[in-house]
């Protein structure tokens, strides 16, 4: 795949080329630091083209979910993303009603420290119908296990509405990525600082067939803040 010519790419992957034509995106018009996250939902990715994007500074790859689910594209994605020069991090989709130790074991088998450029990210989107207090007890037990395992706090990904309902005032000390698909920047009810903003689930990038999640750093935040510290 690494040696496929540009002509071959345009002939056999026309949808990738088409996705870039007359499509103005946030990164085309601003100076923020941008990146993407993806999983098996994007199918096979033409990583050489993704790596050539001058606007794409980082990528988060889904590694695992719950206690036993592994994204079947993860190993291929992380290998090829590194090969083509991208700064890579891994994320885990958290399931509050699944044993926390089982979830950590699942994640650490895939998210190996020596392969990380960015701190782990924990995707927090559901309470699994637990009351907020019980959900938070479950979540913070898991976050403590992750921090102990990787010797640094993970990045927390969640939606603006979910944060306001369940996590207000509870994530001090953690960097957060907030998902909010609007034309205006997110603002949380407790006015806490937001490190990164996932601003669309319908972005386009050459090398990916279809839509992709895109994010950017907020305000003066920089990529160095989420770099993985190797000990």
JSON list of C-alpha atoms in Angstrom, two decimals:
[
{"chain": "A", "resi": 1, "resn": "UNK", "atom": "CA", "xyz": [0.00, 0.00, 0.00]},
{"chain": "A", "resi": 2, "resn": "UNK", "atom": "CA", "xyz": [2.86, 2.35, 0.77]},
{"chain": "A", "resi": 3, "resn": "UNK", "atom": "CA", "xyz": [4.11, 2.32, -2.81]},
{"chain": "A", "resi": 4, "resn": "UNK", "atom": "CA", "xyz": [0.81, 2.82, -4.68]},
{"chain": "A", "resi": 5, "resn": "UNK", "atom": "CA", "xyz": [1.29, 5.60, -7.19]},
{"chain": "A", "resi": 6, "resn": "UNK", "atom": "CA", "xyz": [-0.75, 8.80, -7.23]},
{"chain": "A", "resi": 7, "resn": "UNK", "atom": "CA", "xyz": [-2.23, 7.85, -10.61]},
{"chain": "A", "resi": 8, "resn": "UNK", "atom": "CA", "xyz": [-3.33, 4.47, -9.27]},
{"chain": "A", "resi": 9, "resn": "UNK", "atom": "CA", "xyz": [-4.88, 6.22, -6.29]},
{"chain": "A", "resi": 10, "resn": "UNK", "atom": "CA", "xyz": [-6.90, 8.62, -8.43]},
{"chain": "A", "resi": 11, "resn": "UNK", "atom": "CA", "xyz": [-8.10, 5.85, -10.73]},
{"chain": "A", "resi": 12, "resn": "UNK", "atom": "CA", "xyz": [-9.07, 3.28, -8.14]},
{"chain": "A", "resi": 13, "resn": "UNK", "atom": "CA", "xyz": [-10.01, 5.57, -5.23]},
{"chain": "A", "resi": 14, "resn": "UNK", "atom": "CA", "xyz": [-11.88, 8.42, -6.96]},
{"chain": "A", "resi": 15, "resn": "UNK", "atom": "CA", "xyz": [-14.15, 9.02, -3.99]},
{"chain": "A", "resi": 16, "resn": "UNK", "atom": "CA", "xyz": [-11.12, 10.01, -1.89]},
{"chain": "A", "resi": 17, "resn": "UNK", "atom": "CA", "xyz": [-10.10, 12.64, -4.43]},
{"chain": "A", "resi": 18, "resn": "UNK", "atom": "CA", "xyz": [-13.65, 13.86, -4.85]},
{"chain": "A", "resi": 19, "resn": "UNK", "atom": "CA", "xyz": [-14.01, 14.38, -1.11]},
{"chain": "A", "resi": 20, "resn": "UNK", "atom": "CA", "xyz": [-11.43, 17.17, -1.29]},
{"chain": "A", "resi": 21, "resn": "UNK", "atom": "CA", "xyz": [-12.95, 19.11, -4.19]},
{"chain": "A", "resi": 22, "resn": "UNK", "atom": "CA", "xyz": [-14.89, 22.28, -3.34]},
{"chain": "A", "resi": 23, "resn": "UNK", "atom": "CA", "xyz": [-15.17, 21.23, 0.29]},
{"chain": "A", "resi": 24, "resn": "UNK", "atom": "CA", "xyz": [-14.08, 24.01, 2.65]},
{"chain": "A", "resi": 25, "resn": "UNK", "atom": "CA", "xyz": [-13.34, 22.70, 6.14]},
{"chain": "A", "resi": 26, "resn": "UNK", "atom": "CA", "xyz": [-12.46, 24.30, 9.45]},
{"chain": "A", "resi": 27, "resn": "UNK", "atom": "CA", "xyz": [-8.75, 23.59, 9.11]},
{"chain": "A", "resi": 28, "resn": "UNK", "atom": "CA", "xyz": [-8.69, 25.38, 5.75]},
{"chain": "A", "resi": 29, "resn": "UNK", "atom": "CA", "xyz": [-9.68, 28.66, 7.34]},
{"chain": "A", "resi": 30, "resn": "UNK", "atom": "CA", "xyz": [-8.07, 28.77, 10.81]},
{"chain": "A", "resi": 31, "resn": "UNK", "atom": "CA", "xyz": [-4.73, 28.33, 12.58]},
{"chain": "A", "resi": 32, "resn": "UNK", "atom": "CA", "xyz": [-5.74, 25.83, 15.26]},
{"chain": "A", "resi": 33, "resn": "UNK", "atom": "CA", "xyz": [-4.03, 22.44, 15.62]},
{"chain": "A", "resi": 34, "resn": "UNK", "atom": "CA", "xyz": [-6.26, 19.79, 14.05]},
{"chain": "A", "resi": 35, "resn": "UNK", "atom": "CA", "xyz": [-6.52, 16.02, 14.20]},
{"chain": "A", "resi": 36, "resn": "UNK", "atom": "CA", "xyz": [-8.84, 13.06, 13.69]},
{"chain": "A", "resi": 37, "resn": "UNK", "atom": "CA", "xyz": [-10.07, 9.96, 15.44]},
{"chain": "A", "resi": 38, "resn": "UNK", "atom": "CA", "xyz": [-11.19, 6.79, 13.72]},
{"chain": "A", "resi": 39, "resn": "UNK", "atom": "CA", "xyz": [-12.06, 3.16, 14.18]},
{"chain": "A", "resi": 40, "resn": "UNK", "atom": "CA", "xyz": [-13.15, 0.16, 12.13]},
{"chain": "A", "resi": 41, "resn": "UNK", "atom": "CA", "xyz": [-16.19, 2.16, 11.00]},
{"chain": "A", "resi": 42, "resn": "UNK", "atom": "CA", "xyz": [-13.97, 3.95, 8.48]},
{"chain": "A", "resi": 43, "resn": "UNK", "atom": "CA", "xyz": [-12.93, 0.64, 6.89]},
{"chain": "A", "resi": 44, "resn": "UNK", "atom": "CA", "xyz": [-9.60, 0.46, 5.09]},
{"chain": "A", "resi": 45, "resn": "UNK", "atom": "CA", "xyz": [-7.68, 3.72, 5.31]},
{"chain": "A", "resi": 46, "resn": "UNK", "atom": "CA", "xyz": [-5.16, 4.93, 2.75]},
{"chain": "A", "resi": 47, "resn": "UNK", "atom": "CA", "xyz": [-2.65, 6.02, 5.41]},
{"chain": "A", "resi": 48, "resn": "UNK", "atom": "CA", "xyz": [-0.07, 7.41, 3.02]},
{"chain": "A", "resi": 49, "resn": "UNK", "atom": "CA", "xyz": [-2.54, 10.10, 1.96]},
{"chain": "A", "resi": 50, "resn": "UNK", "atom": "CA", "xyz": [-3.66, 10.77, 5.55]},
{"chain": "A", "resi": 51, "resn": "UNK", "atom": "CA", "xyz": [-0.03, 11.24, 6.57]},
{"chain": "A", "resi": 52, "resn": "UNK", "atom": "CA", "xyz": [0.51, 13.76, 3.78]},
{"chain": "A", "resi": 53, "resn": "UNK", "atom": "CA", "xyz": [-2.21, 16.10, 5.07]},
{"chain": "A", "resi": 54, "resn": "UNK", "atom": "CA", "xyz": [-0.51, 19.27, 6.27]},
{"chain": "A", "resi": 55, "resn": "UNK", "atom": "CA", "xyz": [-3.50, 20.07, 8.49]},
{"chain": "A", "resi": 56, "resn": "UNK", "atom": "CA", "xyz": [-3.57, 16.77, 10.39]},
{"chain": "A", "resi": 57, "resn": "UNK", "atom": "CA", "xyz": [-1.26, 16.82, 13.44]},
{"chain": "A", "resi": 58, "resn": "UNK", "atom": "CA", "xyz": [-2.52, 13.78, 15.35]},
{"chain": "A", "resi": 59, "resn": "UNK", "atom": "CA", "xyz": [-4.83, 10.78, 15.26]},
{"chain": "A", "resi": 60, "resn": "UNK", "atom": "CA", "xyz": [-6.63, 8.88, 18.01]},
{"chain": "A", "resi": 61, "resn": "UNK", "atom": "CA", "xyz": [-7.45, 5.27, 17.18]},
{"chain": "A", "resi": 62, "resn": "UNK", "atom": "CA", "xyz": [-10.11, 3.18, 18.85]},
{"chain": "A", "resi": 63, "resn": "UNK", "atom": "CA", "xyz": [-8.39, 0.25, 20.52]},
{"chain": "A", "resi": 64, "resn": "UNK", "atom": "CA", "xyz": [-10.97, -1.37, 22.79]},
{"chain": "A", "resi": 65, "resn": "UNK", "atom": "CA", "xyz": [-14.43, -1.24, 24.31]},
{"chain": "A", "resi": 66, "resn": "UNK", "atom": "CA", "xyz": [-15.58, -2.65, 27.61]},
{"chain": "A", "resi": 67, "resn": "UNK", "atom": "CA", "xyz": [-13.98, -5.77, 28.98]},
{"chain": "A", "resi": 68, "resn": "UNK", "atom": "CA", "xyz": [-13.44, -7.84, 25.86]},
{"chain": "A", "resi": 69, "resn": "UNK", "atom": "CA", "xyz": [-14.10, -5.95, 22.63]},
{"chain": "A", "resi": 70, "resn": "UNK", "atom": "CA", "xyz": [-11.13, -5.04, 20.42]},
{"chain": "A", "resi": 71, "resn": "UNK", "atom": "CA", "xyz": [-11.43, -2.85, 17.34]},
{"chain": "A", "resi": 72, "resn": "UNK", "atom": "CA", "xyz": [-10.50, -5.26, 14.56]},
{"chain": "A", "resi": 73, "resn": "UNK", "atom": "CA", "xyz": [-8.77, -2.53, 12.53]},
{"chain": "A", "resi": 74, "resn": "UNK", "atom": "CA", "xyz": [-6.67, -1.24, 15.42]},
{"chain": "A", "resi": 75, "resn": "UNK", "atom": "CA", "xyz": [-3.43, -3.16, 14.89]},
{"chain": "A", "resi": 76, "resn": "UNK", "atom": "CA", "xyz": [-3.40, -2.39, 11.18]},
{"chain": "A", "resi": 77, "resn": "UNK", "atom": "CA", "xyz": [-4.27, 1.25, 11.79]},
{"chain": "A", "resi": 78, "resn": "UNK", "atom": "CA", "xyz": [-1.62, 1.93, 14.42]},
{"chain": "A", "resi": 79, "resn": "UNK", "atom": "CA", "xyz": [1.11, 0.20, 12.42]},
{"chain": "A", "resi": 80, "resn": "UNK", "atom": "CA", "xyz": [0.36, 2.16, 9.24]},
{"chain": "A", "resi": 81, "resn": "UNK", "atom": "CA", "xyz": [-0.30, 5.47, 11.02]},
{"chain": "A", "resi": 82, "resn": "UNK", "atom": "CA", "xyz": [3.17, 5.26, 12.59]},
{"chain": "A", "resi": 83, "resn": "UNK", "atom": "CA", "xyz": [4.73, 4.22, 9.30]},
{"chain": "A", "resi": 84, "resn": "UNK", "atom": "CA", "xyz": [3.43, 7.40, 7.69]},
{"chain": "A", "resi": 85, "resn": "UNK", "atom": "CA", "xyz": [4.63, 9.74, 10.39]},
{"chain": "A", "resi": 86, "resn": "UNK", "atom": "CA", "xyz": [1.49, 10.52, 12.39]},
{"chain": "A", "resi": 87, "resn": "UNK", "atom": "CA", "xyz": [1.39, 11.25, 16.12]},
{"chain": "A", "resi": 88, "resn": "UNK", "atom": "CA", "xyz": [-0.80, 8.46, 17.45]},
{"chain": "A", "resi": 89, "resn": "UNK", "atom": "CA", "xyz": [-2.84, 7.82, 20.58]},
{"chain": "A", "resi": 90, "resn": "UNK", "atom": "CA", "xyz": [-5.31, 5.09, 21.55]},
{"chain": "A", "resi": 91, "resn": "UNK", "atom": "CA", "xyz": [-8.76, 5.31, 23.07]},
{"chain": "A", "resi": 92, "resn": "UNK", "atom": "CA", "xyz": [-11.02, 3.01, 25.05]},
{"chain": "A", "resi": 93, "resn": "UNK", "atom": "CA", "xyz": [-14.82, 3.18, 25.06]},
{"chain": "A", "resi": 94, "resn": "UNK", "atom": "CA", "xyz": [-15.80, 2.94, 28.72]},
{"chain": "A", "resi": 95, "resn": "UNK", "atom": "CA", "xyz": [-18.68, 0.72, 29.87]},
{"chain": "A", "resi": 96, "resn": "UNK", "atom": "CA", "xyz": [-19.68, 1.70, 33.44]},
{"chain": "A", "resi": 97, "resn": "UNK", "atom": "CA", "xyz": [-21.33, -1.63, 34.31]},
{"chain": "A", "resi": 98, "resn": "UNK", "atom": "CA", "xyz": [-18.34, -3.73, 33.20]},
{"chain": "A", "resi": 99, "resn": "UNK", "atom": "CA", "xyz": [-15.64, -4.67, 35.70]},
{"chain": "A", "resi": 100, "resn": "UNK", "atom": "CA", "xyz": [-12.97, -1.95, 35.71]},
{"chain": "A", "resi": 101, "resn": "UNK", "atom": "CA", "xyz": [-10.01, -4.31, 36.05]},
{"chain": "A", "resi": 102, "resn": "UNK", "atom": "CA", "xyz": [-11.27, -6.33, 33.08]},
{"chain": "A", "resi": 103, "resn": "UNK", "atom": "CA", "xyz": [-11.54, -3.15, 31.02]},
{"chain": "A", "resi": 104, "resn": "UNK", "atom": "CA", "xyz": [-8.00, -2.10, 31.95]},
{"chain": "A", "resi": 105, "resn": "UNK", "atom": "CA", "xyz": [-6.63, -5.53, 31.01]},
{"chain": "A", "resi": 106, "resn": "UNK", "atom": "CA", "xyz": [-8.39, -5.34, 27.67]},
{"chain": "A", "resi": 107, "resn": "UNK", "atom": "CA", "xyz": [-7.04, -1.85, 26.98]},
{"chain": "A", "resi": 108, "resn": "UNK", "atom": "CA", "xyz": [-3.44, -2.36, 28.05]},
{"chain": "A", "resi": 109, "resn": "UNK", "atom": "CA", "xyz": [-2.99, -5.41, 25.80]},
{"chain": "A", "resi": 110, "resn": "UNK", "atom": "CA", "xyz": [-3.67, -3.16, 22.81]},
{"chain": "A", "resi": 111, "resn": "UNK", "atom": "CA", "xyz": [-2.48, 0.24, 24.10]},
{"chain": "A", "resi": 112, "resn": "UNK", "atom": "CA", "xyz": [1.19, -0.55, 24.67]},
{"chain": "A", "resi": 113, "resn": "UNK", "atom": "CA", "xyz": [3.21, 2.36, 26.11]},
{"chain": "A", "resi": 114, "resn": "UNK", "atom": "CA", "xyz": [6.12, 1.95, 23.69]},
{"chain": "A", "resi": 115, "resn": "UNK", "atom": "CA", "xyz": [3.76, 2.57, 20.75]},
{"chain": "A", "resi": 116, "resn": "UNK", "atom": "CA", "xyz": [2.16, 5.73, 22.11]},
{"chain": "A", "resi": 117, "resn": "UNK", "atom": "CA", "xyz": [2.88, 9.30, 21.07]},
{"chain": "A", "resi": 118, "resn": "UNK", "atom": "CA", "xyz": [-0.18, 10.68, 22.89]},
{"chain": "A", "resi": 119, "resn": "UNK", "atom": "CA", "xyz": [-1.72, 10.02, 26.30]},
{"chain": "A", "resi": 120, "resn": "UNK", "atom": "CA", "xyz": [-4.53, 7.44, 26.39]},
{"chain": "A", "resi": 121, "resn": "UNK", "atom": "CA", "xyz": [-8.02, 8.77, 25.83]},
{"chain": "A", "resi": 122, "resn": "UNK", "atom": "CA", "xyz": [-11.11, 7.42, 27.59]},
{"chain": "A", "resi": 123, "resn": "UNK", "atom": "CA", "xyz": [-14.37, 7.77, 25.67]},
{"chain": "A", "resi": 124, "resn": "UNK", "atom": "CA", "xyz": [-17.16, 8.48, 28.16]},
{"chain": "A", "resi": 125, "resn": "UNK", "atom": "CA", "xyz": [-20.57, 8.60, 26.51]},
{"chain": "A", "resi": 126, "resn": "UNK", "atom": "CA", "xyz": [-22.96, 6.43, 28.51]},
{"chain": "A", "resi": 127, "resn": "UNK", "atom": "CA", "xyz": [-24.01, 5.80, 32.10]},
{"chain": "A", "resi": 128, "resn": "UNK", "atom": "CA", "xyz": [-25.52, 2.45, 31.11]},
{"chain": "A", "resi": 129, "resn": "UNK", "atom": "CA", "xyz": [-28.57, 3.65, 33.07]},
{"chain": "A", "resi": 130, "resn": "UNK", "atom": "CA", "xyz": [-26.66, 3.97, 36.34]},
{"chain": "A", "resi": 131, "resn": "UNK", "atom": "CA", "xyz": [-27.52, 6.92, 38.61]},
{"chain": "A", "resi": 132, "resn": "UNK", "atom": "CA", "xyz": [-24.98, 9.72, 38.23]},
{"chain": "A", "resi": 133, "resn": "UNK", "atom": "CA", "xyz": [-23.31, 9.10, 41.59]},
{"chain": "A", "resi": 134, "resn": "UNK", "atom": "CA", "xyz": [-22.91, 5.38, 40.95]},
{"chain": "A", "resi": 135, "resn": "UNK", "atom": "CA", "xyz": [-21.73, 6.05, 37.39]},
{"chain": "A", "resi": 136, "resn": "UNK", "atom": "CA", "xyz": [-19.08, 8.49, 38.63]},
{"chain": "A", "resi": 137, "resn": "UNK", "atom": "CA", "xyz": [-17.86, 6.02, 41.27]},
{"chain": "A", "resi": 138, "resn": "UNK", "atom": "CA", "xyz": [-17.40, 3.45, 38.50]},
{"chain": "A", "resi": 139, "resn": "UNK", "atom": "CA", "xyz": [-15.70, 5.89, 36.13]},
{"chain": "A", "resi": 140, "resn": "UNK", "atom": "CA", "xyz": [-13.21, 7.31, 38.61]},
{"chain": "A", "resi": 141, "resn": "UNK", "atom": "CA", "xyz": [-12.20, 3.87, 39.81]},
{"chain": "A", "resi": 142, "resn": "UNK", "atom": "CA", "xyz": [-11.31, 3.08, 36.22]},
{"chain": "A", "resi": 143, "resn": "UNK", "atom": "CA", "xyz": [-9.50, 6.38, 35.64]},
{"chain": "A", "resi": 144, "resn": "UNK", "atom": "CA", "xyz": [-7.35, 5.75, 38.70]},
{"chain": "A", "resi": 145, "resn": "UNK", "atom": "CA", "xyz": [-6.42, 2.32, 37.33]},
{"chain": "A", "resi": 146, "resn": "UNK", "atom": "CA", "xyz": [-5.49, 3.86, 33.96]},
{"chain": "A", "resi": 147, "resn": "UNK", "atom": "CA", "xyz": [-3.35, 6.54, 35.59]},
{"chain": "A", "resi": 148, "resn": "UNK", "atom": "CA", "xyz": [-1.55, 3.96, 37.73]},
{"chain": "A", "resi": 149, "resn": "UNK", "atom": "CA", "xyz": [-0.90, 1.76, 34.68]},
{"chain": "A", "resi": 150, "resn": "UNK", "atom": "CA", "xyz": [0.38, 4.52, 32.37]},
{"chain": "A", "resi": 151, "resn": "UNK", "atom": "CA", "xyz": [1.83, 6.91, 35.00]},
{"chain": "A", "resi": 152, "resn": "UNK", "atom": "CA", "xyz": [-0.17, 9.84, 33.67]},
{"chain": "A", "resi": 153, "resn": "UNK", "atom": "CA", "xyz": [-3.77, 10.97, 33.64]},
{"chain": "A", "resi": 154, "resn": "UNK", "atom": "CA", "xyz": [-5.73, 10.06, 30.52]},
{"chain": "A", "resi": 155, "resn": "UNK", "atom": "CA", "xyz": [-7.49, 12.52, 28.26]},
{"chain": "A", "resi": 156, "resn": "UNK", "atom": "CA", "xyz": [-11.27, 12.38, 28.76]},
{"chain": "A", "resi": 157, "resn": "UNK", "atom": "CA", "xyz": [-13.59, 12.54, 25.74]},
{"chain": "A", "resi": 158, "resn": "UNK", "atom": "CA", "xyz": [-17.26, 13.27, 26.28]},
{"chain": "A", "resi": 159, "resn": "UNK", "atom": "CA", "xyz": [-20.15, 15.27, 24.87]},
{"chain": "A", "resi": 160, "resn": "UNK", "atom": "CA", "xyz": [-21.02, 18.76, 26.10]},
{"chain": "A", "resi": 161, "resn": "UNK", "atom": "CA", "xyz": [-24.51, 17.76, 27.22]},
{"chain": "A", "resi": 162, "resn": "UNK", "atom": "CA", "xyz": [-23.27, 14.59, 28.90]},
{"chain": "A", "resi": 163, "resn": "UNK", "atom": "CA", "xyz": [-20.62, 16.56, 30.78]},
{"chain": "A", "resi": 164, "resn": "UNK", "atom": "CA", "xyz": [-23.13, 19.17, 31.95]},
{"chain": "A", "resi": 165, "resn": "UNK", "atom": "CA", "xyz": [-25.53, 16.49, 33.18]},
{"chain": "A", "resi": 166, "resn": "UNK", "atom": "CA", "xyz": [-23.11, 14.06, 34.86]},
{"chain": "A", "resi": 167, "resn": "UNK", "atom": "CA", "xyz": [-19.57, 15.43, 35.17]},
{"chain": "A", "resi": 168, "resn": "UNK", "atom": "CA", "xyz": [-19.74, 19.09, 36.13]},
{"chain": "A", "resi": 169, "resn": "UNK", "atom": "CA", "xyz": [-16.97, 19.97, 38.56]},
{"chain": "A", "resi": 170, "resn": "UNK", "atom": "CA", "xyz": [-15.73, 16.39, 38.69]},
{"chain": "A", "resi": 171, "resn": "UNK", "atom": "CA", "xyz": [-12.93, 16.35, 36.11]},
{"chain": "A", "resi": 172, "resn": "UNK", "atom": "CA", "xyz": [-10.60, 18.98, 37.53]},
{"chain": "A", "resi": 173, "resn": "UNK", "atom": "CA", "xyz": [-7.05, 17.84, 36.88]},
{"chain": "A", "resi": 174, "resn": "UNK", "atom": "CA", "xyz": [-7.97, 16.06, 33.64]},
{"chain": "A", "resi": 175, "resn": "UNK", "atom": "CA", "xyz": [-7.58, 17.36, 30.11]},
{"chain": "A", "resi": 176, "resn": "UNK", "atom": "CA", "xyz": [-10.85, 17.04, 28.23]},
{"chain": "A", "resi": 177, "resn": "UNK", "atom": "CA", "xyz": [-12.01, 16.78, 24.63]},
{"chain": "A", "resi": 178, "resn": "UNK", "atom": "CA", "xyz": [-15.59, 17.94, 24.22]},
{"chain": "A", "resi": 179, "resn": "UNK", "atom": "CA", "xyz": [-17.81, 16.82, 21.35]},
{"chain": "A", "resi": 180, "resn": "UNK", "atom": "CA", "xyz": [-20.24, 19.44, 20.13]},
{"chain": "A", "resi": 181, "resn": "UNK", "atom": "CA", "xyz": [-21.23, 19.64, 16.47]},
{"chain": "A", "resi": 182, "resn": "UNK", "atom": "CA", "xyz": [-22.08, 23.30, 16.12]},
{"chain": "A", "resi": 183, "resn": "UNK", "atom": "CA", "xyz": [-20.62, 26.34, 14.39]},
{"chain": "A", "resi": 184, "resn": "UNK", "atom": "CA", "xyz": [-19.76, 27.91, 17.73]},
{"chain": "A", "resi": 185, "resn": "UNK", "atom": "CA", "xyz": [-17.23, 26.76, 20.33]},
{"chain": "A", "resi": 186, "resn": "UNK", "atom": "CA", "xyz": [-18.53, 24.71, 23.26]},
{"chain": "A", "resi": 187, "resn": "UNK", "atom": "CA", "xyz": [-18.97, 26.30, 26.67]},
{"chain": "A", "resi": 188, "resn": "UNK", "atom": "CA", "xyz": [-19.63, 24.12, 29.68]},
{"chain": "A", "resi": 189, "resn": "UNK", "atom": "CA", "xyz": [-22.00, 25.10, 32.47]},
{"chain": "A", "resi": 190, "resn": "UNK", "atom": "CA", "xyz": [-19.21, 25.16, 35.05]},
{"chain": "A", "resi": 191, "resn": "UNK", "atom": "CA", "xyz": [-17.05, 27.23, 32.66]},
{"chain": "A", "resi": 192, "resn": "UNK", "atom": "CA", "xyz": [-14.12, 24.88, 33.00]},
{"chain": "A", "resi": 193, "resn": "UNK", "atom": "CA", "xyz": [-11.28, 24.97, 30.51]},
{"chain": "A", "resi": 194, "resn": "UNK", "atom": "CA", "xyz": [-11.63, 22.78, 27.40]},
{"chain": "A", "resi": 195, "resn": "UNK", "atom": "CA", "xyz": [-8.43, 21.41, 25.90]},
{"chain": "A", "resi": 196, "resn": "UNK", "atom": "CA", "xyz": [-9.81, 20.04, 22.63]},
{"chain": "A", "resi": 197, "resn": "UNK", "atom": "CA", "xyz": [-13.05, 20.29, 20.68]},
{"chain": "A", "resi": 198, "resn": "UNK", "atom": "CA", "xyz": [-14.42, 17.58, 18.40]},
{"chain": "A", "resi": 199, "resn": "UNK", "atom": "CA", "xyz": [-16.38, 19.87, 16.13]},
{"chain": "A", "resi": 200, "resn": "UNK", "atom": "CA", "xyz": [-17.73, 17.49, 13.50]},
{"chain": "A", "resi": 201, "resn": "UNK", "atom": "CA", "xyz": [-18.55, 13.87, 12.83]},
{"chain": "A", "resi": 202, "resn": "UNK", "atom": "CA", "xyz": [-18.88, 14.60, 9.12]},
{"chain": "A", "resi": 203, "resn": "UNK", "atom": "CA", "xyz": [-15.38, 15.75, 8.23]},
{"chain": "A", "resi": 204, "resn": "UNK", "atom": "CA", "xyz": [-13.49, 14.67, 5.15]},
{"chain": "A", "resi": 205, "resn": "UNK", "atom": "CA", "xyz": [-9.87, 13.78, 4.68]},
{"chain": "A", "resi": 206, "resn": "UNK", "atom": "CA", "xyz": [-8.03, 12.37, 1.71]},
{"chain": "A", "resi": 207, "resn": "UNK", "atom": "CA", "xyz": [-7.42, 8.68, 2.26]},
{"chain": "A", "resi": 208, "resn": "UNK", "atom": "CA", "xyz": [-10.67, 7.93, 4.11]},
{"chain": "A", "resi": 209, "resn": "UNK", "atom": "CA", "xyz": [-13.80, 6.83, 2.29]},
{"chain": "A", "resi": 210, "resn": "UNK", "atom": "CA", "xyz": [-16.68, 8.63, 3.96]},
{"chain": "A", "resi": 211, "resn": "UNK", "atom": "CA", "xyz": [-17.10, 10.84, 7.00]},
{"chain": "A", "resi": 212, "resn": "UNK", "atom": "CA", "xyz": [-14.62, 11.13, 9.85]},
{"chain": "A", "resi": 213, "resn": "UNK", "atom": "CA", "xyz": [-14.54, 12.76, 13.29]},
{"chain": "A", "resi": 214, "resn": "UNK", "atom": "CA", "xyz": [-12.38, 15.87, 13.44]},
{"chain": "A", "resi": 215, "resn": "UNK", "atom": "CA", "xyz": [-11.13, 17.85, 16.41]},
{"chain": "A", "resi": 216, "resn": "UNK", "atom": "CA", "xyz": [-8.88, 20.79, 17.19]},
{"chain": "A", "resi": 217, "resn": "UNK", "atom": "CA", "xyz": [-7.14, 22.36, 20.16]},
{"chain": "A", "resi": 218, "resn": "UNK", "atom": "CA", "xyz": [-8.92, 25.21, 21.88]},
{"chain": "A", "resi": 219, "resn": "UNK", "atom": "CA", "xyz": [-7.46, 28.63, 22.57]},
{"chain": "A", "resi": 220, "resn": "UNK", "atom": "CA", "xyz": [-3.73, 28.43, 23.38]},
{"chain": "A", "resi": 221, "resn": "UNK", "atom": "CA", "xyz": [-3.60, 24.70, 24.06]},
{"chain": "A", "resi": 222, "resn": "UNK", "atom": "CA", "xyz": [-0.87, 22.81, 22.20]},
{"chain": "A", "resi": 223, "resn": "UNK", "atom": "CA", "xyz": [-0.05, 19.28, 21.09]},
{"chain": "A", "resi": 224, "resn": "UNK", "atom": "CA", "xyz": [2.71, 18.98, 23.69]},
{"chain": "A", "resi": 225, "resn": "UNK", "atom": "CA", "xyz": [0.06, 18.89, 26.43]},
{"chain": "A", "resi": 226, "resn": "UNK", "atom": "CA", "xyz": [-1.15, 15.45, 25.34]},
{"chain": "A", "resi": 227, "resn": "UNK", "atom": "CA", "xyz": [2.22, 13.90, 24.50]},
{"chain": "A", "resi": 228, "resn": "UNK", "atom": "CA", "xyz": [2.82, 10.53, 26.15]},
{"chain": "A", "resi": 229, "resn": "UNK", "atom": "CA", "xyz": [5.59, 10.69, 28.75]},
{"chain": "A", "resi": 230, "resn": "UNK", "atom": "CA", "xyz": [7.84, 7.65, 28.47]},
{"chain": "A", "resi": 231, "resn": "UNK", "atom": "CA", "xyz": [9.57, 6.58, 31.69]}
]
